[in-house]
Amino acid sequence: MKIVTYNVNGLRQRITQFGSLRNLLNSFDADIICLQETKLRRQEVTADLVMADGYESFFSCTRTSDKGRTGYSGVATFCRVKSAFSSEEVALPLAAEEGFTGLIGNSLAGKNELPFFMEGLLGFSNEELLSVDSEGRCIITDHGHFVLFNLYGPRADSDDTERIQFKRNFFTILQKRWESLLYQGRKIFVVGDLNIAPQAIDRCEAGPDFENDEFRRWFRSMLLENGGQFFDVFRAKHPDRKEAYTCWPQNTGAEVFNFGTRIDHILCARSCLHVADDLEGHDFIRCHVKECDILTQYKRCKPGSNMSAQRWKEGRSIKLEGSDHAPVYVTLHEIPNLSQHSTPPLSARYVPMVRGLQQTLVSVLTKRRVSEQMRSCKMSGLPTDEDIVTGSTCERVKGSFDNSECDVLSSQDSETNLESNEQSGSSSQEAVPSVSSGIEYDKVVPGKSNRSKKKARSSQCSQLSLMSFFKKSTNVDNVVKDSRTDIQAESSQLDHYSNEASTVANQTGSSEQYELRTDVCEEASEFTDDSKRKESNNVALLEWQRIQQLMQNSIPLCKGHKEPCIARVVKKQGPNFGRRFYVCARAEGPASNPEANCGYFKWATSKSKN
């Protein structure tokens, strides 16, 4: 049996990277796959994001929007099974639970009592307990022989007292749940990104006070060697391995030099599954854990690859595909099957919104508004959705029948009106005929499509007389300036010719006149637009080149490599928020490596000394 834990840093991105959710899951060849930081909002969860053939899934999403945390975290557990409805497989859980306080299910059912294992937490209110589970950080699955916790631990900056307290509450309540299960004799597996590197060996160039952090001390207190009941499975298998990291900062290129930290863990508690009189020397690690390691092939930057070298030599112009974490796996053996059982109700297959049966409030209101608009158009005699060509919509209907207006005229109606004008030889000054009596279209606004633009332009051009063609037009003045000067010099002759042409047009119809004027208008307008666009683009290009040159001249050189730095902006709230600064462009790495980042820093507002 194989269990994998992986912080995907956005499930959508990983699905896109692998082509489908099933391809992503199959790449691990594992029985249970626990994902963290899915970044899925509950109202956006669809079947293609949480369901795949051959897998049963259980997910939890953020239920709060405090400080923009909607879609911020999220976890999902995928269990590979052959049959979901009647199976003996250990991978298919007997039960599943969202969160670990036990209150999410109660709140949905309208209950208010605390679970029995929370009776010792008298210092916490129900609101505080629920807030711990409100960020979608835990899924618990009961696999009979053990209970599996899929966790995404909260992160807290050293100066953020509110999040530090939240993180403290999170692990305090979580520990209480573990103790309750262990008291019942249950065996526990804890997997996920806990956002804690327990020892100095688990962090690149850890400082002297690194292990004094309260959360690192808490983590170590839970381990068997310090009086706790948990094994750190990776360290149990590889006690002295250095530079075994699972996470690397995204914005510093630290993965190039493997300058990271180990915060993704697999923990297990209690004895082995064997039943014997003498269990001395038996424990879960010796009896059931075959291997535990880091899947470094999932790293964004592979050690020794050409892309790795180019990444730090040329800055960050090369985009790396993948998460900023690497998966961790454990392989178990001698895990017996279970009795026949079916999928727990928490499975994604039973969630209505995943199956497409639930609509969001926005979609309902949008459909209702469109329906009301179409009904109003139909009652007023305006074109409905059956009459309007794609790209043209009746935006609004206001007032009574006498002053109704439709802001956008469909290309189909425009074409029909043009044809009727040509056949009847109507004057260019006449308004466009209304669809029904008593309704006038005050203006014609071109649609978004190219066809509707051309139709609207043709409609406007066809309403001009031949006489107006020879008059000076502000629209095409810049295009035909020279020829128009000659034409104006012979205005008397042109008046004579235009009168004759107008008479002929009235006798023979306006089709030739319409075609001539349409071609001239379109060509002149397009030529004018292209000229203005090219001139504008040239001006913008020259200005941008000037700005780039100024920026290039102001970029300092780093002290360690004498290379141009890169500019960054402070994004953390505080007195320096939004302020620009310069740092060495190379990837972050050990201070002993001269090829790595030299640590140069300079505020952009200060004067350069180079």
Coordinates of C-alpha atoms in Angstrom, one line a residue:
M1 CA 0.0 0.0 0.0
K2 CA 1.4 3.4 -1.0
I3 CA 0.4 6.8 0.5
V4 CA 1.5 10.1 -1.1
T5 CA 1.2 13.6 0.3
Y6 CA 1.7 16.6 -2.0
N7 CA 1.2 20.4 -1.6
V8 CA 0.0 21.1 -5.2
N9 CA 0.0 24.9 -4.8
G10 CA -3.2 25.1 -6.9
L11 CA -5.0 22.0 -8.1
R12 CA -6.1 23.6 -11.3
Q13 CA -2.5 24.4 -12.3
R14 CA -1.4 20.8 -11.7
I15 CA -4.4 19.4 -13.6
T16 CA -3.4 21.7 -16.6
Q17 CA 0.2 20.6 -16.2
F18 CA -0.7 16.9 -16.5
G19 CA -3.6 17.2 -18.9
S20 CA -6.2 15.8 -16.5
L21 CA -6.9 15.0 -12.9
R22 CA -6.6 11.3 -13.6
N23 CA -3.2 11.7 -15.3
L24 CA -2.0 13.6 -12.2
L25 CA -3.2 10.9 -9.8
N26 CA -2.0 8.0 -11.9
S27 CA 1.5 9.6 -12.1
F28 CA 2.0 8.7 -8.4
D29 CA 0.9 5.1 -8.7
A30 CA -0.4 5.3 -5.2
D31 CA -3.4 3.9 -3.3
I32 CA -4.1 7.1 -1.2
I33 CA -3.1 10.6 -2.4
C34 CA -3.5 13.5 -0.1
L35 CA -3.3 17.0 -1.7
Q36 CA -3.0 20.3 0.1
E37 CA -3.4 23.9 -0.9
T38 CA -5.9 23.0 -3.7
K39 CA -7.1 26.7 -3.8
L40 CA -10.6 25.7 -4.7
R41 CA -13.6 27.7 -3.7
R42 CA -16.5 25.5 -2.7
Q43 CA -18.9 27.1 -5.2
E44 CA -16.4 26.5 -8.0
V45 CA -15.8 22.8 -7.4
T46 CA -16.8 20.7 -10.4
A47 CA -16.5 17.1 -11.2
D48 CA -13.4 17.5 -13.4
L49 CA -11.5 19.0 -10.4
V50 CA -12.3 16.4 -7.7
M51 CA -13.5 13.3 -9.5
A52 CA -11.5 10.8 -11.6
D53 CA -12.3 7.3 -12.8
G54 CA -10.9 4.7 -10.4
Y55 CA -10.7 7.1 -7.4
E56 CA -13.0 8.1 -4.6
S57 CA -12.4 11.7 -3.4
F58 CA -13.1 13.7 -0.3
F59 CA -12.4 17.4 -0.2
S60 CA -12.6 20.4 2.1
C61 CA -12.6 24.1 1.0
T62 CA -12.3 27.4 2.7
R63 CA -15.6 28.5 4.3
T64 CA -14.5 32.0 5.3
S65 CA -13.6 35.1 3.3
D66 CA -11.7 36.9 6.2
K67 CA -8.7 38.8 4.8
G68 CA -9.2 37.5 1.4
R69 CA -8.7 33.8 2.4
T70 CA -11.5 32.6 0.0
G71 CA -9.9 29.8 -2.1
Y72 CA -6.8 30.2 -0.1
S73 CA -6.1 26.7 1.2
G74 CA -8.1 23.5 0.8
V75 CA -7.3 19.8 1.0
A76 CA -8.4 16.7 -0.9
T77 CA -7.9 13.0 -0.4
F78 CA -8.1 10.6 -3.3
C79 CA -8.5 6.8 -2.7
R80 CA -7.8 4.4 -5.6
V81 CA -10.4 1.6 -5.6
K82 CA -11.7 -1.0 -8.0
S83 CA -15.3 -0.8 -6.7
A84 CA -16.7 2.1 -4.8
F85 CA -20.0 0.5 -3.6
S86 CA -18.9 -2.9 -2.3
S87 CA -15.2 -3.3 -1.6
E88 CA -12.8 -5.0 0.8
E89 CA -9.9 -2.6 -0.1
V90 CA -8.2 -0.7 2.7
A91 CA -7.8 2.4 0.5
L92 CA -11.6 2.9 0.5
P93 CA -12.4 4.4 3.9
L94 CA -15.1 3.2 6.2
A95 CA -15.9 6.8 7.2
A96 CA -14.8 10.3 6.4
E97 CA -15.0 13.7 8.2
E98 CA -14.3 17.3 7.2
G99 CA -12.2 19.1 9.7
F100 CA -11.1 17.7 13.1
T101 CA -13.2 19.6 15.7
G102 CA -16.3 17.6 14.9
L103 CA -18.4 20.7 14.7
I104 CA -18.7 21.2 10.9
G105 CA -21.1 18.3 10.6
N106 CA -23.0 19.5 13.7
S107 CA -23.3 23.0 12.4
L108 CA -24.8 21.8 9.1
A109 CA -27.3 19.6 11.0
G110 CA -28.2 22.5 13.4
K111 CA -26.7 20.9 16.5
N112 CA -24.8 22.8 19.1
E113 CA -23.3 20.3 21.4
L114 CA -19.5 19.7 21.6
P115 CA -18.1 16.2 20.6
F116 CA -17.1 14.1 23.5
F117 CA -13.3 14.5 22.8
M118 CA -13.7 18.3 23.1
E119 CA -14.9 18.4 26.7
G120 CA -11.4 19.2 27.9
L121 CA -11.2 22.3 25.8
L122 CA -13.2 24.5 28.1
G123 CA -11.2 27.6 27.2
F124 CA -12.5 27.6 23.6
S125 CA -15.8 28.9 22.4
N126 CA -17.8 27.2 19.6
E127 CA -16.9 30.1 17.4
E128 CA -13.2 29.6 18.0
L129 CA -13.4 25.9 17.4
L130 CA -15.4 26.4 14.1
S131 CA -12.9 29.1 12.9
V132 CA -10.1 26.5 13.1
D133 CA -12.0 24.3 10.6
S134 CA -13.3 27.2 8.5
E135 CA -10.2 27.4 6.3
G136 CA -10.5 23.9 4.7
R137 CA -7.3 22.5 6.3
C138 CA -8.2 18.9 7.2
I139 CA -9.9 15.7 5.9
I140 CA -10.0 12.6 8.1
T141 CA -10.6 9.2 6.6
D142 CA -11.0 6.0 8.7
H143 CA -9.4 3.0 7.0
G144 CA -10.2 0.5 9.7
H145 CA -6.6 -0.4 10.6
F146 CA -5.7 3.3 11.0
V147 CA -7.2 6.8 10.9
L148 CA -5.6 9.1 8.3
F149 CA -5.3 12.9 8.8
N150 CA -4.7 14.9 5.6
L151 CA -3.5 18.3 7.0
Y152 CA -2.5 21.7 5.7
G153 CA -1.0 23.6 8.7
P154 CA -1.4 27.3 8.9
R155 CA 1.5 29.7 8.3
A156 CA 2.2 32.6 10.6
D157 CA 4.8 35.4 10.2
S158 CA 6.8 36.3 13.3
D159 CA 5.1 39.7 13.6
D160 CA 1.6 38.5 12.9
T161 CA 0.2 38.0 16.4
E162 CA -3.3 37.1 15.2
R163 CA -2.1 34.3 12.9
I164 CA 0.3 33.0 15.5
Q165 CA -2.6 32.6 17.9
F166 CA -4.7 30.9 15.2
K167 CA -1.8 28.5 14.6
R168 CA -1.5 27.9 18.3
N169 CA -5.2 27.1 18.6
F170 CA -5.0 24.9 15.5
F171 CA -2.4 22.5 16.8
T172 CA -3.7 22.6 20.4
I173 CA -7.1 21.4 19.3
L174 CA -5.6 18.9 16.8
Q175 CA -3.5 17.4 19.5
K176 CA -6.6 16.9 21.6
R177 CA -8.2 15.0 18.8
W178 CA -5.2 12.8 18.4
E179 CA -5.1 12.0 22.1
S180 CA -8.7 11.0 22.1
L181 CA -8.2 8.5 19.2
L182 CA -5.0 7.1 20.8
Y183 CA -6.9 6.7 24.1
Q184 CA -9.4 4.5 22.1
G185 CA -6.5 2.4 20.9
R186 CA -6.7 3.7 17.3
K187 CA -3.6 3.9 15.1
I188 CA -3.0 7.3 13.4
F189 CA -1.3 8.5 10.3
V190 CA -0.8 12.2 9.8
V191 CA 0.3 13.4 6.4
G192 CA 0.5 16.8 4.8
D193 CA 2.2 20.2 4.8
L194 CA 2.4 21.2 8.5
N195 CA 4.4 24.4 7.8
I196 CA 6.9 23.3 10.5
A197 CA 10.5 22.2 10.0
P198 CA 11.2 20.4 13.3
Q199 CA 15.0 20.5 13.5
A200 CA 18.0 22.4 12.1
I201 CA 18.8 19.5 9.8
D202 CA 15.5 20.1 8.1
R203 CA 16.3 23.7 7.1
C204 CA 19.0 25.2 4.9
E205 CA 21.4 27.2 7.0
A206 CA 19.3 27.3 10.1
G207 CA 20.2 29.9 12.7
P208 CA 21.3 29.2 16.3
D209 CA 17.8 30.0 17.6
F210 CA 16.0 28.0 15.0
E211 CA 14.9 25.1 17.2
N212 CA 13.7 27.4 20.0
D213 CA 10.5 28.3 18.0
E214 CA 7.4 27.3 19.9
F215 CA 5.9 25.3 17.1
R216 CA 9.2 23.4 16.4
R217 CA 9.3 22.6 20.1
W218 CA 5.7 21.4 20.0
F219 CA 6.4 19.2 17.0
R220 CA 9.4 17.5 18.6
S221 CA 7.4 17.0 21.8
M222 CA 5.0 14.8 19.8
L223 CA 7.8 12.4 18.7
L224 CA 8.5 9.1 20.4
E225 CA 12.1 10.0 21.3
N226 CA 10.9 13.0 23.3
G227 CA 8.1 11.3 25.2
G228 CA 5.4 11.6 22.5
Q229 CA 3.7 8.8 20.6
F230 CA 4.5 9.7 17.0
F231 CA 7.2 8.5 14.6
D232 CA 8.5 11.0 12.0
V233 CA 8.5 8.3 9.4
F234 CA 11.0 9.9 7.0
R235 CA 13.6 10.6 9.8
A236 CA 13.0 7.1 11.2
K237 CA 14.1 5.7 7.8
H238 CA 16.7 8.4 7.0
P239 CA 18.0 9.7 10.4
D240 CA 21.1 11.5 9.1
R241 CA 20.2 12.5 5.6
K242 CA 21.0 16.2 5.0
E243 CA 19.5 18.6 2.4
A244 CA 16.4 16.5 2.3
Y245 CA 13.9 19.3 1.6
T246 CA 10.4 19.3 0.3
C247 CA 9.7 23.1 -0.2
W248 CA 11.6 25.9 -1.9
P249 CA 10.7 29.6 -2.1
Q250 CA 9.2 30.5 -5.5
N251 CA 10.4 34.1 -5.8
T252 CA 14.2 33.5 -5.1
G253 CA 14.9 30.6 -7.4
A254 CA 16.2 28.6 -4.4
E255 CA 15.3 25.3 -5.9
V256 CA 18.3 25.6 -8.3
F257 CA 20.7 25.1 -5.4
N258 CA 18.3 22.9 -3.3
F259 CA 18.1 25.7 -0.8
G260 CA 14.9 24.8 1.0
T261 CA 13.1 23.3 4.0
R262 CA 11.4 20.1 5.0
I263 CA 7.8 20.9 6.1
D264 CA 5.9 18.1 4.4
H265 CA 5.7 15.2 6.8
I266 CA 4.3 11.7 7.3
L267 CA 3.8 10.8 11.0
C268 CA 2.4 7.6 12.5
A269 CA 1.5 6.5 16.0
R270 CA 0.8 3.3 18.0
S271 CA 2.1 -0.2 17.7
C272 CA 2.0 -2.6 14.7
L273 CA -1.0 -4.6 13.6
H274 CA 0.4 -7.9 14.6
V275 CA -1.4 -10.0 17.3
A276 CA 1.0 -11.9 19.5
D277 CA 1.8 -12.6 23.1
D278 CA 5.3 -11.2 22.8
L279 CA 5.5 -7.9 20.9
E280 CA 8.8 -6.8 22.2
G281 CA 10.8 -5.2 19.4
H282 CA 7.6 -4.6 17.3
D283 CA 6.5 -1.1 16.2
F284 CA 4.7 0.2 13.2
I285 CA 7.9 1.4 11.4
R286 CA 9.7 -2.0 11.7
C287 CA 6.7 -4.1 10.9
H288 CA 4.8 -2.2 8.3
V289 CA 6.8 0.7 6.7
K290 CA 8.8 -0.5 3.7
E291 CA 10.1 2.9 2.5
C292 CA 9.5 6.6 2.9
D293 CA 11.2 9.2 0.7
I294 CA 10.8 12.5 -1.3
L295 CA 9.7 12.3 -4.9
T296 CA 12.4 14.8 -6.2
Q297 CA 11.4 14.1 -9.8
Y298 CA 8.4 16.4 -9.2
K299 CA 10.6 19.4 -8.4
R300 CA 10.2 22.3 -10.8
C301 CA 14.0 22.6 -11.2
K302 CA 15.8 19.3 -11.7
P303 CA 19.4 19.2 -10.3
G304 CA 22.1 19.4 -13.1
S305 CA 19.6 20.3 -15.9
N306 CA 20.4 22.9 -18.4
M307 CA 17.3 24.8 -17.4
S308 CA 18.6 25.0 -13.9
A309 CA 21.8 26.6 -15.0
Q310 CA 20.1 29.0 -17.3
R311 CA 17.5 29.9 -14.6
W312 CA 20.1 31.4 -12.2
K313 CA 22.5 32.8 -14.9
E314 CA 19.8 34.6 -16.7
G315 CA 17.5 35.6 -13.9
R316 CA 13.9 34.3 -13.8
S317 CA 13.0 34.8 -17.4
I318 CA 12.6 31.0 -17.7
K319 CA 9.2 29.8 -16.3
L320 CA 9.3 26.6 -14.3
E321 CA 6.3 24.3 -14.3
G322 CA 5.1 22.6 -11.2
S323 CA 4.5 23.2 -7.5
D324 CA 7.0 24.8 -5.1
H325 CA 6.7 21.6 -3.0
A326 CA 7.8 18.0 -3.7
P327 CA 5.6 15.0 -2.8
V328 CA 6.5 12.6 0.0
Y329 CA 5.5 9.0 0.0
V330 CA 5.4 6.0 2.3
T331 CA 5.1 2.3 1.2
L332 CA 3.4 0.0 3.7
H333 CA 3.2 -3.8 3.7
E334 CA 1.3 -6.5 5.6
I335 CA -1.8 -4.3 5.8
P336 CA -4.8 -6.8 5.7
N337 CA -8.1 -6.1 3.8
L338 CA -11.3 -5.0 5.4
S339 CA -14.8 -6.5 5.5
Q340 CA -17.2 -5.5 2.7
H341 CA -18.1 -1.8 2.9
S342 CA -19.2 1.1 0.6
T343 CA -18.2 4.7 0.1
P344 CA -18.8 7.1 3.0
P345 CA -21.4 9.9 2.4
L346 CA -18.8 12.6 2.4
S347 CA -17.5 11.3 -1.0
A348 CA -17.5 13.9 -3.8
R349 CA -19.8 11.5 -5.8
Y350 CA -22.6 12.4 -3.4
V351 CA -22.1 16.2 -3.4
P352 CA -24.9 17.8 -5.4
M353 CA -22.9 20.7 -6.7
V354 CA -20.2 18.4 -8.0
R355 CA -22.8 16.5 -10.0
G356 CA -24.1 19.7 -11.5
L357 CA -27.5 19.8 -9.6
Q358 CA -26.9 23.0 -7.7
Q359 CA -26.8 26.5 -9.3
T360 CA -25.1 29.5 -7.8
L361 CA -27.1 32.6 -6.8
V362 CA -25.4 34.7 -9.5
S363 CA -26.3 32.3 -12.3
V364 CA -29.9 32.2 -11.1
L365 CA -30.2 36.0 -11.0
T366 CA -28.5 36.3 -14.4
K367 CA -30.8 33.9 -16.0
R368 CA -33.8 35.6 -14.4
R369 CA -32.7 39.1 -15.7
V370 CA -32.1 37.8 -19.2
S371 CA -35.5 36.1 -19.2
E372 CA -37.2 39.3 -18.0
Q373 CA -35.5 41.3 -20.7
M374 CA -36.5 38.9 -23.4
R375 CA -40.1 38.9 -22.1
S376 CA -40.2 42.8 -22.1
C377 CA -38.8 42.9 -25.6
K378 CA -41.4 40.4 -26.8
M379 CA -44.3 42.3 -25.2
S380 CA -43.0 45.6 -26.8
G381 CA -42.7 44.0 -30.2
L382 CA -38.9 44.2 -30.2
P383 CA -36.7 41.4 -31.5
T384 CA -36.4 38.5 -29.1
D385 CA -33.6 35.9 -28.7
E386 CA -35.1 34.0 -31.7
D387 CA -34.8 37.1 -33.9
I388 CA -31.4 38.5 -32.8
V389 CA -28.3 37.3 -34.5
T390 CA -25.3 36.3 -32.3
G391 CA -23.4 39.4 -31.2
S392 CA -26.5 41.7 -31.0
T393 CA -28.7 41.9 -27.9
C394 CA -31.6 44.0 -26.7
E395 CA -29.9 45.7 -23.8
R396 CA -32.8 47.5 -22.2
V397 CA -36.4 48.6 -22.8
K398 CA -37.6 51.7 -21.1
G399 CA -40.8 53.8 -21.0
S400 CA -43.9 53.0 -22.9
F401 CA -44.4 51.7 -26.4
D402 CA -44.0 55.3 -27.7
N403 CA -40.5 55.8 -26.4
S404 CA -39.0 52.3 -26.2
E405 CA -35.5 52.0 -27.6
C406 CA -33.1 49.2 -28.3
D407 CA -29.5 50.2 -28.0
V408 CA -28.1 47.6 -30.4
L409 CA -29.6 46.8 -33.7
S410 CA -29.0 43.3 -35.0
S411 CA -26.9 42.9 -38.1
Q412 CA -29.8 40.9 -39.6
D413 CA -32.3 43.7 -39.1
S414 CA -29.8 46.3 -40.4
E415 CA -29.2 44.3 -43.5
T416 CA -33.0 44.0 -44.1
N417 CA -33.5 47.7 -43.7
L418 CA -30.7 48.5 -46.1
E419 CA -32.2 46.3 -48.7
S420 CA -35.6 47.9 -48.3
N421 CA -34.1 51.3 -48.7
E422 CA -32.3 50.4 -51.8
Q423 CA -35.4 48.9 -53.4
S424 CA -37.7 51.8 -52.6
G425 CA -35.1 54.5 -53.3
S426 CA -35.9 56.3 -50.0
S427 CA -34.0 59.4 -49.0
S428 CA -30.9 59.2 -47.0
Q429 CA -32.4 61.6 -44.4
E430 CA -35.1 59.2 -43.4
A431 CA -35.0 57.3 -40.1
V432 CA -34.5 53.6 -40.0
P433 CA -38.0 51.9 -40.2
S434 CA -39.2 50.5 -36.8
V435 CA -40.0 46.9 -36.3
S436 CA -43.4 47.6 -35.0
S437 CA -45.6 50.7 -35.2
G438 CA -45.0 53.4 -32.6
I439 CA -41.4 52.3 -32.0
E440 CA -38.3 54.2 -33.3
Y441 CA -34.7 53.2 -33.1
D442 CA -33.0 56.5 -32.1
K443 CA -29.5 55.4 -32.9
V444 CA -27.6 52.5 -34.4
V445 CA -24.5 51.3 -32.4
P446 CA -22.2 48.9 -34.2
G447 CA -21.8 45.5 -32.6
K448 CA -18.6 43.9 -31.4
S449 CA -18.1 41.6 -34.3
N450 CA -16.4 42.7 -37.5
R451 CA -19.5 41.9 -39.6
S452 CA -21.8 44.0 -37.5
K453 CA -19.2 46.9 -37.7
K454 CA -19.2 46.7 -41.5
K455 CA -22.9 46.5 -41.7
A456 CA -23.3 49.6 -39.4
R457 CA -20.7 51.5 -41.5
S458 CA -22.4 50.5 -44.7
S459 CA -25.8 51.6 -43.3
Q460 CA -24.3 55.0 -42.4
C461 CA -22.6 55.4 -45.8
S462 CA -25.6 54.3 -47.8
Q463 CA -27.7 57.2 -46.5
L464 CA -25.4 59.8 -48.0
S465 CA -26.2 61.3 -51.4
L466 CA -23.8 61.4 -54.3
M467 CA -23.6 65.2 -53.8
S468 CA -22.2 64.7 -50.3
F469 CA -19.4 62.5 -51.6
F470 CA -17.8 65.6 -53.3
K471 CA -18.2 67.8 -50.3
K472 CA -15.4 68.1 -47.8
S473 CA -15.6 65.4 -45.2
T474 CA -13.8 65.6 -41.8
N475 CA -13.6 61.8 -41.7
V476 CA -11.5 61.4 -44.8
D477 CA -9.9 64.8 -44.9
N478 CA -6.4 63.6 -44.0
V479 CA -6.6 60.7 -46.5
V480 CA -7.7 62.5 -49.7
K481 CA -6.4 66.0 -48.9
D482 CA -4.6 66.5 -52.2
S483 CA -7.3 65.2 -54.5
R484 CA -10.0 67.0 -52.6
T485 CA -8.2 70.3 -53.2
D486 CA -8.4 69.8 -56.9
I487 CA -12.0 68.8 -56.7
Q488 CA -12.9 72.0 -54.7
A489 CA -11.1 74.1 -57.3
E490 CA -13.6 73.0 -59.9
S491 CA -16.7 73.2 -57.7
S492 CA -18.9 74.6 -60.5
Q493 CA -18.3 71.6 -62.7
L494 CA -18.7 69.2 -59.8
D495 CA -22.1 70.8 -58.9
H496 CA -23.2 70.2 -62.5
Y497 CA -21.9 66.6 -62.5
S498 CA -23.4 65.9 -59.1
N499 CA -26.8 67.2 -60.1
E500 CA -26.8 65.0 -63.2
A501 CA -25.6 62.0 -61.1
S502 CA -28.3 62.7 -58.5
T503 CA -31.0 62.7 -61.2
V504 CA -29.7 59.5 -62.7
A505 CA -29.6 57.9 -59.3
N506 CA -33.2 58.9 -58.6
Q507 CA -34.3 57.4 -61.9
T508 CA -32.2 54.2 -61.8
G509 CA -32.2 53.4 -58.1
S510 CA -29.5 53.8 -55.5
S511 CA -27.7 50.4 -55.7
E512 CA -24.7 51.7 -57.7
Q513 CA -24.6 54.8 -55.5
Y514 CA -24.6 52.7 -52.4
E515 CA -21.9 50.4 -53.6
L516 CA -19.6 53.2 -54.7
R517 CA -20.0 55.2 -51.5
T518 CA -19.7 52.1 -49.3
D519 CA -16.4 51.1 -50.9
V520 CA -15.0 54.6 -50.6
C521 CA -16.1 55.0 -47.0
E522 CA -14.7 51.7 -45.9
E523 CA -11.4 52.1 -47.7
A524 CA -10.9 55.6 -46.4
S525 CA -12.0 54.8 -42.9
E526 CA -9.8 51.7 -42.7
F527 CA -6.8 53.6 -44.2
T528 CA -7.3 56.4 -41.7
D529 CA -7.6 54.0 -38.8
D530 CA -4.5 52.1 -39.9
S531 CA -2.5 55.3 -40.2
K532 CA -3.5 56.6 -36.8
R533 CA -2.9 53.2 -35.3
K534 CA 0.6 52.9 -36.8
E535 CA 1.5 56.4 -35.7
S536 CA 0.2 55.8 -32.2
N537 CA 2.1 52.5 -32.0
N538 CA 5.3 54.2 -33.1
V539 CA 5.0 56.9 -30.5
A540 CA 4.3 54.3 -27.8
L541 CA 7.2 52.1 -28.9
L542 CA 9.6 55.1 -28.8
E543 CA 8.4 56.1 -25.4
W544 CA 8.6 52.6 -24.0
Q545 CA 12.2 52.3 -25.4
R546 CA 13.1 55.5 -23.7
I547 CA 11.7 54.4 -20.4
Q548 CA 13.5 51.0 -20.6
Q549 CA 16.8 52.8 -21.3
L550 CA 16.3 55.1 -18.3
M551 CA 15.4 52.0 -16.1
Q552 CA 18.4 50.1 -17.5
N553 CA 20.8 53.0 -16.7
S554 CA 19.4 53.3 -13.1
I555 CA 19.7 49.5 -12.3
P556 CA 22.7 49.0 -9.9
L557 CA 25.2 46.2 -10.1
C558 CA 25.4 43.7 -7.3
K559 CA 28.6 43.7 -5.2
G560 CA 29.3 40.0 -5.4
H561 CA 29.0 39.4 -9.2
K562 CA 29.0 42.9 -10.7
E563 CA 25.9 41.9 -12.6
P564 CA 22.6 44.0 -13.1
C565 CA 20.2 43.5 -10.2
I566 CA 16.5 42.8 -10.5
A567 CA 13.8 45.1 -9.2
R568 CA 11.1 44.0 -6.7
V569 CA 8.3 45.6 -4.8
V570 CA 7.4 45.2 -1.1
K571 CA 4.1 43.4 -0.9
K572 CA 3.9 43.0 2.8
Q573 CA 1.6 45.5 4.7
G574 CA 3.7 48.0 6.6
P575 CA 5.6 51.3 6.3
N576 CA 7.5 50.1 3.2
F577 CA 4.5 48.6 1.4
G578 CA 4.7 49.3 -2.4
R579 CA 8.3 50.4 -2.2
R580 CA 10.7 49.2 -4.9
F581 CA 14.1 47.7 -4.2
Y582 CA 16.9 45.9 -6.0
V583 CA 18.5 42.5 -5.2
C584 CA 21.0 40.2 -6.8
A585 CA 19.5 38.5 -9.8
R586 CA 20.9 35.0 -9.1
A587 CA 19.1 32.2 -7.3
E588 CA 19.2 31.9 -3.6
G589 CA 21.6 29.4 -2.2
P590 CA 24.2 28.5 0.5
A591 CA 26.5 31.4 1.5
S592 CA 29.5 29.1 0.8
N593 CA 28.5 28.8 -2.9
P594 CA 30.0 31.8 -4.9
E595 CA 27.6 31.0 -7.8
A596 CA 24.5 31.7 -5.6
N597 CA 22.9 35.0 -4.6
C598 CA 25.3 37.3 -3.0
G599 CA 22.7 38.9 -0.8
Y600 CA 23.0 42.4 -2.3
F601 CA 20.1 44.8 -1.4
K602 CA 19.4 48.4 -2.3
W603 CA 16.3 50.6 -2.1
A604 CA 15.3 52.0 -5.5
T605 CA 14.8 55.5 -4.1
S606 CA 18.3 55.8 -2.8
K607 CA 21.2 57.1 -4.9
S608 CA 23.3 54.6 -6.7
K609 CA 27.0 54.4 -5.7
N610 CA 28.0 52.4 -8.7

